[in-house]
Each structure stands twice: as C-alpha cells, then as structure tokens.
C-alpha cells in the first residue's frame, strides 16, 4: 500500500505545470504570428504604398494647378495639350526646369525658376503615370556619366549639334523658337529630353538611339560641362558669329588705331 502511494505521489504533476505549458504555447504562437506578419510585410513593396499616396497627393496638386489648361481628366483643352502617354518623365522635365506651369502663351515655353518642390513634382508625375502611363525614369547606370564620351560626342554631332551647337551652347530656330544651352542641364533631364521630345525636339526612341547610346551622349555632355574650352576664351561657344564679331571689333579696330597712330607720328 505504501509503495502504491509513493508511486502516485511521484507521478502527480505540479499545479504550475499546466500554466507553464499554456504560457509556452502562447509564446510560441505569438512568435510564429509575429514572424509571419513581418514576412508578409516584407513581401509587400513599400514603394507601391508610397506611389499610391504620392498619386493621391499629385491628383490634388494637378487639379489645383494644372487642370485649367490640361483638363481635369488630362484630356487637354484649347489652352494645353492632352497628357495621355506623356508619362512621369515628361512631367519631371517640364516642371523641374520651370517650364510648367506655363507663364504665358508663346512660340516656346521658357525655362524659369521652379515653382514646386521635388516631392510635389514627383507626386504629380506619379498621378499622371497612374492614369496615363508613358516614359518613366531610367536605371541609375544610364545617368552615371561612365559611358564613352568619344562615342557620345560623335552621336551628338550627328543627331543634336545642328540645333544645340557642337559645344551644347544652344542656337536659334525658326519662328522665335530656339534650342536651349545644355551647360547646366542635369543627366536626368538630358535623358528625358531625348525620350519625350519636349518643345521642338524630336523623340529619340530606342530604334533611333539605344539606351547605351543615350548614355554615351549624356557622358559627352557631362564632359563638356566639366571641361573648359581647350582653345581659351570660348566667346559663348557660338562659333563664327561671335568669333567674327570679335575680330571685326577688336582686330580691325586695332589695325585702324595703329594706322592712325603711325600717320600722326609721321606728320
């Protein structure tokens, strides 16, 4: 009898054992749930949420500042073109250079001080991209300036120099239009101009200039920005016009002055 009692006392569990088991089970369950929630959150791209929020903010900004000319549904009006298919890249180019909002109607939208912050421009671009998709931002590698400057220079002279000047100094076009200078243009806006064709510029799609060729052109233009004229004073890099004017005023003027001086001395 005593042996049976001893056996029962040894096999009886402590009253705290059940509570401990429940606690351990709750901890394990909670840990698994927290880990699963974190994994699901990690698989949900944060950029999607940010893009959705940016697009919603961009819609409000667009309706308040742009819809008067481009229409509430970006379908365009008599005062502004439709934005279907322009994409966020065109929005960034036009707004980050101050060309939009347009100050007044004219042959060409001039570059002027920027009226919106980078965040606001990004939001408006995200809104346009969400309802009327078009060209978007390139990979960072395209804009890194590590392409071939020599190849880019040749491509630039063939495709761009007739308007922008071989040194990227810009030039006059017809009917009061002009090709702007590229000495302060950012790599992103160089790419955006080639892809979207703003103002009078043609669109250089991948059939005309590949992405690698665009990278080379950007590299060449960045090289021009970082290197002064090897020949000395560039006179605006406007070619024979400014050079001829300089020779006419100072060269011939100096000859006339020397002739007058010699004549006065001989008399």
PDB file of C-alpha atoms in Angstrom:
ATOM      1  CA  UNK A   1       0.000   0.000   0.000  1.00  0.00           C
ATOM      2  CA  UNK A   2       2.812   2.386   0.913  1.00  0.00           C
ATOM      3  CA  UNK A   3       4.618   1.513  -2.316  1.00  0.00           C
ATOM      4  CA  UNK A   4       1.467   2.403  -4.357  1.00  0.00           C
ATOM      5  CA  UNK A   5       1.089   5.749  -2.562  1.00  0.00           C
ATOM      6  CA  UNK A   6       4.715   6.597  -3.253  1.00  0.00           C
ATOM      7  CA  UNK A   7       4.280   5.746  -6.918  1.00  0.00           C
ATOM      8  CA  UNK A   8       1.202   8.015  -7.189  1.00  0.00           C
ATOM      9  CA  UNK A   9       2.950  10.890  -5.475  1.00  0.00           C
ATOM     10  CA  UNK A  10       5.840  10.655  -7.896  1.00  0.00           C
ATOM     11  CA  UNK A  11       3.570  10.580 -10.960  1.00  0.00           C
ATOM     12  CA  UNK A  12       1.376  13.519  -9.866  1.00  0.00           C
ATOM     13  CA  UNK A  13       2.181  16.758 -11.752  1.00  0.00           C
ATOM     14  CA  UNK A  14       2.657  20.118 -10.104  1.00  0.00           C
ATOM     15  CA  UNK A  15      -0.335  22.527 -10.409  1.00  0.00           C
ATOM     16  CA  UNK A  16       2.037  25.037 -12.071  1.00  0.00           C
ATOM     17  CA  UNK A  17       2.929  22.667 -14.897  1.00  0.00           C
ATOM     18  CA  UNK A  18      -0.284  23.278 -16.833  1.00  0.00           C
ATOM     19  CA  UNK A  19       0.125  27.059 -16.526  1.00  0.00           C
ATOM     20  CA  UNK A  20       3.717  26.818 -17.733  1.00  0.00           C
ATOM     21  CA  UNK A  21       2.707  24.735 -20.726  1.00  0.00           C
ATOM     22  CA  UNK A  22      -0.051  27.208 -21.643  1.00  0.00           C
ATOM     23  CA  UNK A  23       2.382  30.120 -21.332  1.00  0.00           C
ATOM     24  CA  UNK A  24       4.980  28.414 -23.504  1.00  0.00           C
ATOM     25  CA  UNK A  25       2.317  27.630 -26.089  1.00  0.00           C
ATOM     26  CA  UNK A  26       1.143  31.249 -26.158  1.00  0.00           C
ATOM     27  CA  UNK A  27       4.717  32.496 -26.552  1.00  0.00           C
ATOM     28  CA  UNK A  28       5.396  30.124 -29.431  1.00  0.00           C
ATOM     29  CA  UNK A  29       2.093  31.014 -31.133  1.00  0.00           C
ATOM     30  CA  UNK A  30       2.758  34.730 -30.719  1.00  0.00           C
ATOM     31  CA  UNK A  31       6.276  34.389 -32.065  1.00  0.00           C
ATOM     32  CA  UNK A  32       5.116  32.474 -35.120  1.00  0.00           C
ATOM     33  CA  UNK A  33       2.363  35.040 -35.801  1.00  0.00           C
ATOM     34  CA  UNK A  34       4.765  37.968 -35.439  1.00  0.00           C
ATOM     35  CA  UNK A  35       7.283  36.331 -37.740  1.00  0.00           C
ATOM     36  CA  UNK A  36       4.633  35.573 -40.349  1.00  0.00           C
ATOM     37  CA  UNK A  37       3.325  39.155 -40.193  1.00  0.00           C
ATOM     38  CA  UNK A  38       6.826  40.550 -40.652  1.00  0.00           C
ATOM     39  CA  UNK A  39       7.447  38.249 -43.596  1.00  0.00           C
ATOM     40  CA  UNK A  40       4.203  39.309 -45.255  1.00  0.00           C
ATOM     41  CA  UNK A  41       5.051  42.968 -44.697  1.00  0.00           C
ATOM     42  CA  UNK A  42       8.461  42.409 -46.244  1.00  0.00           C
ATOM     43  CA  UNK A  43       6.910  40.886 -49.346  1.00  0.00           C
ATOM     44  CA  UNK A  44       4.634  43.915 -49.793  1.00  0.00           C
ATOM     45  CA  UNK A  45       6.676  46.547 -51.676  1.00  0.00           C
ATOM     46  CA  UNK A  46       6.775  49.770 -49.723  1.00  0.00           C
ATOM     47  CA  UNK A  47       7.154  51.709 -52.963  1.00  0.00           C
ATOM     48  CA  UNK A  48       3.693  50.609 -54.048  1.00  0.00           C
ATOM     49  CA  UNK A  49       2.173  52.183 -50.945  1.00  0.00           C
ATOM     50  CA  UNK A  50       4.267  55.308 -51.361  1.00  0.00           C
ATOM     51  CA  UNK A  51       3.325  55.541 -55.043  1.00  0.00           C
ATOM     52  CA  UNK A  52      -0.345  55.254 -54.193  1.00  0.00           C
ATOM     53  CA  UNK A  53      -0.062  58.018 -51.616  1.00  0.00           C
ATOM     54  CA  UNK A  54       2.019  60.162 -53.989  1.00  0.00           C
ATOM     55  CA  UNK A  55      -0.512  59.703 -56.774  1.00  0.00           C
ATOM     56  CA  UNK A  56      -3.364  60.760 -54.497  1.00  0.00           C
ATOM     57  CA  UNK A  57      -1.476  63.892 -53.425  1.00  0.00           C
ATOM     58  CA  UNK A  58      -0.478  64.506 -57.031  1.00  0.00           C
ATOM     59  CA  UNK A  59      -4.094  64.410 -58.131  1.00  0.00           C
ATOM     60  CA  UNK A  60      -4.954  67.241 -55.753  1.00  0.00           C
ATOM     61  CA  UNK A  61      -1.945  69.270 -56.875  1.00  0.00           C
ATOM     62  CA  UNK A  62      -2.778  68.655 -60.531  1.00  0.00           C
ATOM     63  CA  UNK A  63      -6.405  69.707 -60.134  1.00  0.00           C
ATOM     64  CA  UNK A  64      -5.363  72.873 -58.310  1.00  0.00           C
ATOM     65  CA  UNK A  65      -2.522  73.943 -60.608  1.00  0.00           C
ATOM     66  CA  UNK A  66      -2.664  72.168 -63.971  1.00  0.00           C
ATOM     67  CA  UNK A  67      -6.246  71.181 -64.777  1.00  0.00           C
ATOM     68  CA  UNK A  68      -7.148  74.665 -66.041  1.00  0.00           C
ATOM     69  CA  UNK A  69      -5.072  74.074 -69.177  1.00  0.00           C
ATOM     70  CA  UNK A  70      -4.792  70.283 -69.353  1.00  0.00           C
ATOM     71  CA  UNK A  71      -8.305  69.367 -68.209  1.00  0.00           C
ATOM     72  CA  UNK A  72      -9.478  67.524 -65.097  1.00  0.00           C
ATOM     73  CA  UNK A  73      -9.076  64.193 -66.889  1.00  0.00           C
ATOM     74  CA  UNK A  74      -5.770  65.240 -68.547  1.00  0.00           C
ATOM     75  CA  UNK A  75      -7.606  65.153 -71.879  1.00  0.00           C
ATOM     76  CA  UNK A  76      -6.317  68.619 -72.814  1.00  0.00           C
ATOM     77  CA  UNK A  77      -8.098  71.865 -73.649  1.00  0.00           C
ATOM     78  CA  UNK A  78      -7.705  74.712 -76.125  1.00  0.00           C
ATOM     79  CA  UNK A  79      -5.015  76.130 -73.827  1.00  0.00           C
ATOM     80  CA  UNK A  80      -2.993  72.969 -73.243  1.00  0.00           C
ATOM     81  CA  UNK A  81      -2.324  69.582 -74.850  1.00  0.00           C
ATOM     82  CA  UNK A  82      -3.527  66.203 -73.664  1.00  0.00           C
ATOM     83  CA  UNK A  83      -1.182  64.400 -71.272  1.00  0.00           C
ATOM     84  CA  UNK A  84      -2.142  60.874 -72.257  1.00  0.00           C
ATOM     85  CA  UNK A  85       1.013  58.886 -72.810  1.00  0.00           C
ATOM     86  CA  UNK A  86       3.490  61.579 -71.723  1.00  0.00           C
ATOM     87  CA  UNK A  87       4.380  59.733 -68.505  1.00  0.00           C
ATOM     88  CA  UNK A  88       6.048  60.902 -65.321  1.00  0.00           C
ATOM     89  CA  UNK A  89       9.345  61.549 -67.101  1.00  0.00           C
ATOM     90  CA  UNK A  90       7.854  64.357 -69.188  1.00  0.00           C
ATOM     91  CA  UNK A  91       6.205  65.808 -66.080  1.00  0.00           C
ATOM     92  CA  UNK A  92       9.556  65.852 -64.297  1.00  0.00           C
ATOM     93  CA  UNK A  93      11.296  67.551 -67.240  1.00  0.00           C
ATOM     94  CA  UNK A  94       8.696  70.273 -67.729  1.00  0.00           C
ATOM     95  CA  UNK A  95       8.210  71.078 -64.034  1.00  0.00           C
ATOM     96  CA  UNK A  96      11.774  70.643 -62.732  1.00  0.00           C
ATOM     97  CA  UNK A  97      13.009  73.175 -65.301  1.00  0.00           C
ATOM     98  CA  UNK A  98      10.238  75.652 -64.512  1.00  0.00           C
ATOM     99  CA  UNK A  99       8.733  75.438 -67.988  1.00  0.00           C
ATOM    100  CA  UNK A 100       5.460  74.373 -66.420  1.00  0.00           C
ATOM    101  CA  UNK A 101       3.178  75.853 -65.263  1.00  0.00           C
ATOM    102  CA  UNK A 102       3.320  77.989 -68.387  1.00  0.00           C
ATOM    103  CA  UNK A 103       3.760  81.685 -67.694  1.00  0.00           C
ATOM    104  CA  UNK A 104       2.262  82.864 -70.973  1.00  0.00           C
ATOM    105  CA  UNK A 105       1.486  81.557 -74.440  1.00  0.00           C
ATOM    106  CA  UNK A 106       4.349  81.941 -76.876  1.00  0.00           C
ATOM    107  CA  UNK A 107       6.443  80.167 -79.501  1.00  0.00           C
ATOM    108  CA  UNK A 108       8.180  78.161 -76.785  1.00  0.00           C
ATOM    109  CA  UNK A 109       7.929  77.603 -73.033  1.00  0.00           C
ATOM    110  CA  UNK A 110      10.966  79.330 -71.471  1.00  0.00           C
ATOM    111  CA  UNK A 111      12.966  77.902 -68.615  1.00  0.00           C
ATOM    112  CA  UNK A 112      12.317  79.806 -65.383  1.00  0.00           C
ATOM    113  CA  UNK A 113      12.557  79.337 -61.586  1.00  0.00           C
ATOM    114  CA  UNK A 114      10.911  76.131 -60.372  1.00  0.00           C
ATOM    115  CA  UNK A 115       7.576  76.661 -58.594  1.00  0.00           C
ATOM    116  CA  UNK A 116       7.168  73.245 -56.945  1.00  0.00           C
ATOM    117  CA  UNK A 117       9.266  71.115 -54.620  1.00  0.00           C
ATOM    118  CA  UNK A 118      10.799  67.832 -55.750  1.00  0.00           C
ATOM    119  CA  UNK A 119       8.226  65.932 -53.682  1.00  0.00           C
ATOM    120  CA  UNK A 120       5.322  67.782 -55.319  1.00  0.00           C
ATOM    121  CA  UNK A 121       6.733  67.201 -58.806  1.00  0.00           C
ATOM    122  CA  UNK A 122       7.172  63.510 -58.030  1.00  0.00           C
ATOM    123  CA  UNK A 123       3.592  63.298 -56.750  1.00  0.00           C
ATOM    124  CA  UNK A 124       2.124  64.937 -59.857  1.00  0.00           C
ATOM    125  CA  UNK A 125       4.258  62.681 -62.053  1.00  0.00           C
ATOM    126  CA  UNK A 126       3.037  59.603 -60.164  1.00  0.00           C
ATOM    127  CA  UNK A 127      -0.565  60.699 -60.697  1.00  0.00           C
ATOM    128  CA  UNK A 128      -0.078  61.186 -64.442  1.00  0.00           C
ATOM    129  CA  UNK A 129       1.743  57.856 -64.675  1.00  0.00           C
ATOM    130  CA  UNK A 130      -1.114  56.104 -62.848  1.00  0.00           C
ATOM    131  CA  UNK A 131      -3.845  57.252 -65.236  1.00  0.00           C
ATOM    132  CA  UNK A 132      -1.923  57.806 -68.486  1.00  0.00           C
ATOM    133  CA  UNK A 133       1.273  55.703 -68.458  1.00  0.00           C
ATOM    134  CA  UNK A 134       4.248  56.808 -70.514  1.00  0.00           C
ATOM    135  CA  UNK A 135       8.053  57.066 -70.337  1.00  0.00           C
ATOM    136  CA  UNK A 136       9.442  56.563 -66.840  1.00  0.00           C
ATOM    137  CA  UNK A 137      12.770  57.056 -65.089  1.00  0.00           C
ATOM    138  CA  UNK A 138      15.811  55.096 -66.353  1.00  0.00           C
ATOM    139  CA  UNK A 139      18.244  52.980 -64.385  1.00  0.00           C
ATOM    140  CA  UNK A 140      20.914  54.894 -62.485  1.00  0.00           C
ATOM    141  CA  UNK A 141      23.568  53.397 -64.749  1.00  0.00           C
ATOM    142  CA  UNK A 142      22.235  55.351 -67.739  1.00  0.00           C
ATOM    143  CA  UNK A 143      22.872  58.628 -65.923  1.00  0.00           C
ATOM    144  CA  UNK A 144      26.193  57.838 -64.254  1.00  0.00           C
ATOM    145  CA  UNK A 145      28.368  59.546 -66.877  1.00  0.00           C
ATOM    146  CA  UNK A 146      30.556  56.460 -67.213  1.00  0.00           C
ATOM    147  CA  UNK A 147      29.821  55.762 -70.872  1.00  0.00           C
ATOM    148  CA  UNK A 148      32.043  56.565 -73.847  1.00  0.00           C
ATOM    149  CA  UNK A 149      32.485  60.317 -74.233  1.00  0.00           C
ATOM    150  CA  UNK A 150      34.090  59.907 -77.663  1.00  0.00           C
ATOM    151  CA  UNK A 151      31.201  57.806 -78.963  1.00  0.00           C
ATOM    152  CA  UNK A 152      28.741  60.201 -77.352  1.00  0.00           C
ATOM    153  CA  UNK A 153      30.427  63.184 -78.988  1.00  0.00           C
ATOM    154  CA  UNK A 154      30.115  61.622 -82.417  1.00  0.00           C
ATOM    155  CA  UNK A 155      26.444  60.747 -81.825  1.00  0.00           C
ATOM    156  CA  UNK A 156      25.769  64.260 -80.519  1.00  0.00           C
ATOM    157  CA  UNK A 157      27.359  65.901 -83.582  1.00  0.00           C
ATOM    158  CA  UNK A 158      25.296  63.711 -85.899  1.00  0.00           C
ATOM    159  CA  UNK A 159      21.923  63.981 -84.145  1.00  0.00           C
ATOM    160  CA  UNK A 160      21.920  67.099 -81.972  1.00  0.00           C
ATOM    161  CA  UNK A 161      24.576  69.648 -82.947  1.00  0.00           C
ATOM    162  CA  UNK A 162      22.547  71.180 -85.786  1.00  0.00           C
ATOM    163  CA  UNK A 163      20.244  72.687 -83.167  1.00  0.00           C
ATOM    164  CA  UNK A 164      22.164  72.685 -79.888  1.00  0.00           C
ATOM    165  CA  UNK A 165      25.566  73.653 -81.348  1.00  0.00           C
ATOM    166  CA  UNK A 166      28.540  71.279 -81.324  1.00  0.00           C
ATOM    167  CA  UNK A 167      29.520  72.604 -77.882  1.00  0.00           C
ATOM    168  CA  UNK A 168      25.977  72.361 -76.479  1.00  0.00           C
ATOM    169  CA  UNK A 169      25.670  76.160 -76.341  1.00  0.00           C
ATOM    170  CA  UNK A 170      22.212  76.205 -77.955  1.00  0.00           C
ATOM    171  CA  UNK A 171      21.065  78.060 -81.026  1.00  0.00           C
ATOM    172  CA  UNK A 172      18.232  79.909 -82.743  1.00  0.00           C
ATOM    173  CA  UNK A 173      15.472  78.135 -84.670  1.00  0.00           C
ATOM    174  CA  UNK A 174      12.637  79.479 -86.795  1.00  0.00           C
ATOM    175  CA  UNK A 175       9.573  81.498 -85.725  1.00  0.00           C
ATOM    176  CA  UNK A 176      11.087  82.708 -82.448  1.00  0.00           C
ATOM    177  CA  UNK A 177      11.968  79.216 -81.227  1.00  0.00           C
ATOM    178  CA  UNK A 178      15.377  78.124 -80.000  1.00  0.00           C
ATOM    179  CA  UNK A 179      17.357  75.134 -78.806  1.00  0.00           C
ATOM    180  CA  UNK A 180      18.483  75.748 -75.209  1.00  0.00           C
ATOM    181  CA  UNK A 181      22.047  75.557 -73.965  1.00  0.00           C
ATOM    182  CA  UNK A 182      22.966  72.322 -72.195  1.00  0.00           C
ATOM    183  CA  UNK A 183      25.730  73.593 -69.914  1.00  0.00           C
ATOM    184  CA  UNK A 184      23.632  73.270 -66.748  1.00  0.00           C
ATOM    185  CA  UNK A 185      21.212  70.518 -67.771  1.00  0.00           C
ATOM    186  CA  UNK A 186      21.058  67.534 -65.406  1.00  0.00           C
ATOM    187  CA  UNK A 187      21.689  63.985 -66.701  1.00  0.00           C
ATOM    188  CA  UNK A 188      18.076  63.025 -65.962  1.00  0.00           C
ATOM    189  CA  UNK A 189      16.709  65.917 -67.995  1.00  0.00           C
ATOM    190  CA  UNK A 190      19.119  65.115 -70.847  1.00  0.00           C
ATOM    191  CA  UNK A 191      17.649  61.630 -70.958  1.00  0.00           C
ATOM    192  CA  UNK A 192      14.096  62.927 -70.539  1.00  0.00           C
ATOM    193  CA  UNK A 193      14.506  65.310 -73.464  1.00  0.00           C
ATOM    194  CA  UNK A 194      15.727  62.532 -75.748  1.00  0.00           C
ATOM    195  CA  UNK A 195      12.899  60.182 -74.736  1.00  0.00           C
ATOM    196  CA  UNK A 196       9.953  62.600 -74.550  1.00  0.00           C
ATOM    197  CA  UNK A 197      10.864  65.182 -77.219  1.00  0.00           C
ATOM    198  CA  UNK A 198       9.839  68.427 -75.500  1.00  0.00           C
ATOM    199  CA  UNK A 199       9.122  71.623 -77.416  1.00  0.00           C
ATOM    200  CA  UNK A 200      10.600  71.319 -80.919  1.00  0.00           C
ATOM    201  CA  UNK A 201      12.892  68.406 -80.149  1.00  0.00           C
ATOM    202  CA  UNK A 202      12.206  65.081 -81.887  1.00  0.00           C
ATOM    203  CA  UNK A 203      11.743  61.875 -79.906  1.00  0.00           C
ATOM    204  CA  UNK A 204      14.775  59.591 -79.972  1.00  0.00           C
ATOM    205  CA  UNK A 205      13.311  56.170 -79.260  1.00  0.00           C
ATOM    206  CA  UNK A 206      15.377  53.017 -78.853  1.00  0.00           C
ATOM    207  CA  UNK A 207      15.182  52.385 -82.585  1.00  0.00           C
ATOM    208  CA  UNK A 208      16.948  55.700 -83.230  1.00  0.00           C
ATOM    209  CA  UNK A 209      19.289  55.810 -80.243  1.00  0.00           C
ATOM    210  CA  UNK A 210      19.714  52.797 -77.994  1.00  0.00           C
ATOM    211  CA  UNK A 211      19.847  53.204 -74.231  1.00  0.00           C
ATOM    212  CA  UNK A 212      23.620  52.717 -74.324  1.00  0.00           C
ATOM    213  CA  UNK A 213      23.962  55.420 -76.992  1.00  0.00           C
ATOM    214  CA  UNK A 214      21.879  57.798 -74.895  1.00  0.00           C
ATOM    215  CA  UNK A 215      24.218  57.049 -72.008  1.00  0.00           C
ATOM    216  CA  UNK A 216      27.204  57.917 -74.213  1.00  0.00           C
ATOM    217  CA  UNK A 217      25.642  61.241 -75.235  1.00  0.00           C
ATOM    218  CA  UNK A 218      24.956  62.090 -71.598  1.00  0.00           C
ATOM    219  CA  UNK A 219      28.578  61.225 -70.785  1.00  0.00           C
ATOM    220  CA  UNK A 220      29.799  63.566 -73.536  1.00  0.00           C
ATOM    221  CA  UNK A 221      27.624  66.446 -72.328  1.00  0.00           C
ATOM    222  CA  UNK A 222      28.773  65.957 -68.746  1.00  0.00           C
ATOM    223  CA  UNK A 223      32.359  66.029 -70.036  1.00  0.00           C
ATOM    224  CA  UNK A 224      31.643  69.348 -71.750  1.00  0.00           C
ATOM    225  CA  UNK A 225      30.242  70.733 -68.508  1.00  0.00           C
ATOM    226  CA  UNK A 226      33.355  69.732 -66.566  1.00  0.00           C
ATOM    227  CA  UNK A 227      35.980  70.810 -69.101  1.00  0.00           C
ATOM    228  CA  UNK A 228      36.666  74.351 -70.231  1.00  0.00           C
ATOM    229  CA  UNK A 229      37.413  75.232 -73.836  1.00  0.00           C
ATOM    230  CA  UNK A 230      40.861  73.947 -74.815  1.00  0.00           C
ATOM    231  CA  UNK A 231      41.318  76.915 -77.140  1.00  0.00           C
ATOM    232  CA  UNK A 232      40.971  79.551 -74.440  1.00  0.00           C
ATOM    233  CA  UNK A 233      38.145  82.086 -74.209  1.00  0.00           C
ATOM    234  CA  UNK A 234      35.111  80.395 -75.790  1.00  0.00           C
ATOM    235  CA  UNK A 235      33.189  83.581 -76.704  1.00  0.00           C
ATOM    236  CA  UNK A 236      29.981  81.790 -75.760  1.00  0.00           C
ATOM    237  CA  UNK A 237      30.839  78.795 -77.974  1.00  0.00           C
ATOM    238  CA  UNK A 238      28.625  80.310 -80.668  1.00  0.00           C
ATOM    239  CA  UNK A 239      31.037  79.613 -83.497  1.00  0.00           C
ATOM    240  CA  UNK A 240      31.876  82.015 -86.357  1.00  0.00           C
ATOM    241  CA  UNK A 241      29.286  84.622 -85.372  1.00  0.00           C
ATOM    242  CA  UNK A 242      30.868  85.633 -82.083  1.00  0.00           C
ATOM    243  CA  UNK A 243      34.390  84.987 -83.392  1.00  0.00           C
ATOM    244  CA  UNK A 244      33.806  87.155 -86.479  1.00  0.00           C
ATOM    245  CA  UNK A 245      32.321  89.920 -84.352  1.00  0.00           C
ATOM    246  CA  UNK A 246      35.334  89.803 -82.043  1.00  0.00           C
ATOM    247  CA  UNK A 247      37.759  90.011 -84.984  1.00  0.00           C
ATOM    248  CA  UNK A 248      35.777  92.841 -86.606  1.00  0.00           C
ATOM    249  CA  UNK A 249      35.608  94.997 -83.495  1.00  0.00           C
ATOM    250  CA  UNK A 250      38.961  94.351 -81.863  1.00  0.00           C
ATOM    251  CA  UNK A 251      41.060  93.112 -84.790  1.00  0.00           C
ATOM    252  CA  UNK A 252      40.143  95.677 -87.437  1.00  0.00           C
ATOM    253  CA  UNK A 253      39.661  98.312 -84.744  1.00  0.00           C
ATOM    254  CA  UNK A 254      43.216  97.735 -83.563  1.00  0.00           C
ATOM    255  CA  UNK A 255      44.539  97.985 -87.132  1.00  0.00           C
ATOM    256  CA  UNK A 256      42.731 101.286 -87.640  1.00  0.00           C
ATOM    257  CA  UNK A 257      44.066 102.615 -84.340  1.00  0.00           C
ATOM    258  CA  UNK A 258      47.646 101.621 -85.259  1.00  0.00           C
ATOM    259  CA  UNK A 259      47.274 103.206 -88.721  1.00  0.00           C
ATOM    260  CA  UNK A 260      46.055 106.463 -87.211  1.00  0.00           C
ATOM    261  CA  UNK A 261      48.902 106.425 -84.711  1.00  0.00           C
ATOM    262  CA  UNK A 262      51.567 105.828 -87.396  1.00  0.00           C
ATOM    263  CA  UNK A 263      50.071 108.586 -89.562  1.00  0.00           C
ATOM    264  CA  UNK A 264      50.082 111.007 -86.650  1.00  0.00           C
ATOM    265  CA  UNK A 265      53.702 110.159 -85.868  1.00  0.00           C
ATOM    266  CA  UNK A 266      54.845 110.624 -89.465  1.00  0.00           C
ATOM    267  CA  UNK A 267      53.236 114.033 -89.623  1.00  0.00           C
TER     268      UNK A 267
END
